[in-house]
């Protein structure tokens, strides 16, 4: 088989099964008269390896959509399948199981201030006790080196810059080989240079490991990394 | 889990001052518990020192007696009916009383506890008594408890220097001819041992033959409980017959039930426990509250509540141990100081060490369990 043929088969196999398949998602906060509907009939499919940016003004519902996909909120209406699991009507344990396969990157890095960069990344493997300690240490160090922090393994968050801390957070999100990355404005708290670095690293690692990314962003400077841009307005996907 | 990075320890030790404060809190609580429980035990130990050591299988007392220093007298005729039983080997009448002892050096009066026994046999097994007992046949002589409080005068030193010690006891001259070891208690500051004859000379108001207790010794191999029942039937209800253990319990019960002191020490222990609980809770609660976004993040990326709870509970366990260990050293020093000052038998026992360790762990565990409730407010959906 030629390289092209392999690529084709690969594409066929993977394109048939979306990583995220959402249809008819509705979501509202509050109850009774105070109910405020945030999402209206949202449909969204994301294919393996795809980098999708989710843009829109504040209040457009993009972060809510991200929390639903990440299994951080329970869905009440609509159909949602993430990594082959149905999330609508899923119980707490099922949500936790899905979350463990997702790499999360938040606007705030939220690293544990009492652990070093290395320990923050190694911590993830507490959820994967089958991985041996030596391998945990090797993979954490490799991942931190991949995000350009090979010289700062034993630094505490308090002695790192914002960009460095966000890169540790990326290493933490990627070290356990997630099948999906969800990122919420990872560059919002960073200056343009660090922001660019962070996004470049994210893009490169996602491509290398063939991991799809769904990223919420306001930042026009990073739109070029996307395969596709989804724009939201008032709880609906408009393009 | 194949390995265990000490997350709880990292979190605790990250803030040195926080850690020291928490340890100081546990330490304070523990020292309080050591002291209160120590005094409580010393109270029982000192009160039952003599009852534990009387040379008797059965003790006869008046049923209305409350404690060794609050005895009701009864006629020794009841005691004299006892030897008719074939299993009884010997009987010995005993008197106790409290009177003024004038310190021969300062001339100041202080109340002292006096025991008077029939002289034919050493009435109890306390250090020094067997050696000195024979000298008590002379009139107006006694043995002095060298662990009496120092306010009675330094009698042991004077005797050691070969000087003659003569004090006024109830306004009569009394010679000290030897030393015994009994010790002060919460009721009495010092003790004297003498014979019934000398006792009655000292307490002219007491009638000969109206005794405070009678010691009964049985023949070797006698069934004590059986004889107790048979004798009780013989002597009637005017007197009670106690085994030695019952005599000890009788004394203990007075301090447990009738005296407020036992309650006070128990209360003090509870307060120590409470103080420790509050301090550790405050520290852990603040620690959790300060890390809520991080904990929420950990929940978001797939950690369970149980994982986070274990971290907080591990923290509380570490604090318990770190506070407990130095408290043992503190207790050692403070028991020494307190024992020297009060002449009470404050001893660091293994039982109490284990008891306080368990109480400390329980205390910190409670604090941790209440503090982890704060973790519920770490909502992973709020991280985005």
PDB file of C-alpha atoms in Angstrom, chain B residues 54 92-96 115-121 123-124 133 193-197 199 213 215:
ATOM      1  CA  UNK B  54      -2.873  -2.508 103.617  1.00  0.00           C
ATOM      2  CA  UNK B  92      -5.799  -5.597 113.674  1.00  0.00           C
ATOM      3  CA  UNK B  93      -7.670  -2.462 114.680  1.00  0.00           C
ATOM      4  CA  UNK B  94      -6.786   0.859 113.085  1.00  0.00           C
ATOM      5  CA  UNK B  95      -7.470   4.486 113.928  1.00  0.00           C
ATOM      6  CA  UNK B  96      -7.068   7.528 111.705  1.00  0.00           C
ATOM      7  CA  UNK B 115      -2.558   6.473 111.469  1.00  0.00           C
ATOM      8  CA  UNK B 116      -2.617   4.414 114.666  1.00  0.00           C
ATOM      9  CA  UNK B 117      -2.542   0.615 114.572  1.00  0.00           C
ATOM     10  CA  UNK B 118      -2.324  -2.131 117.124  1.00  0.00           C
ATOM     11  CA  UNK B 119       1.397  -2.787 117.362  1.00  0.00           C
ATOM     12  CA  UNK B 120       1.754  -6.550 117.015  1.00  0.00           C
ATOM     13  CA  UNK B 121       2.077  -6.554 113.277  1.00  0.00           C
ATOM     14  CA  UNK B 123      -0.187  -3.005 109.134  1.00  0.00           C
ATOM     15  CA  UNK B 124       0.730  -2.097 105.600  1.00  0.00           C
ATOM     16  CA  UNK B 133       7.617  -0.401 113.198  1.00  0.00           C
ATOM     17  CA  UNK B 193       2.377   6.419 111.528  1.00  0.00           C
ATOM     18  CA  UNK B 194       2.139   5.309 115.100  1.00  0.00           C
ATOM     19  CA  UNK B 195       0.534   2.753 117.404  1.00  0.00           C
ATOM     20  CA  UNK B 196      -3.005   2.778 118.731  1.00  0.00           C
ATOM     21  CA  UNK B 197      -1.745   3.695 122.176  1.00  0.00           C
ATOM     22  CA  UNK B 199      -2.726   7.642 118.705  1.00  0.00           C
ATOM     23  CA  UNK B 213     -11.238   0.275 110.390  1.00  0.00           C
ATOM     24  CA  UNK B 215      -7.749  -5.273 109.071  1.00  0.00           C
TER      25      UNK B 215
END
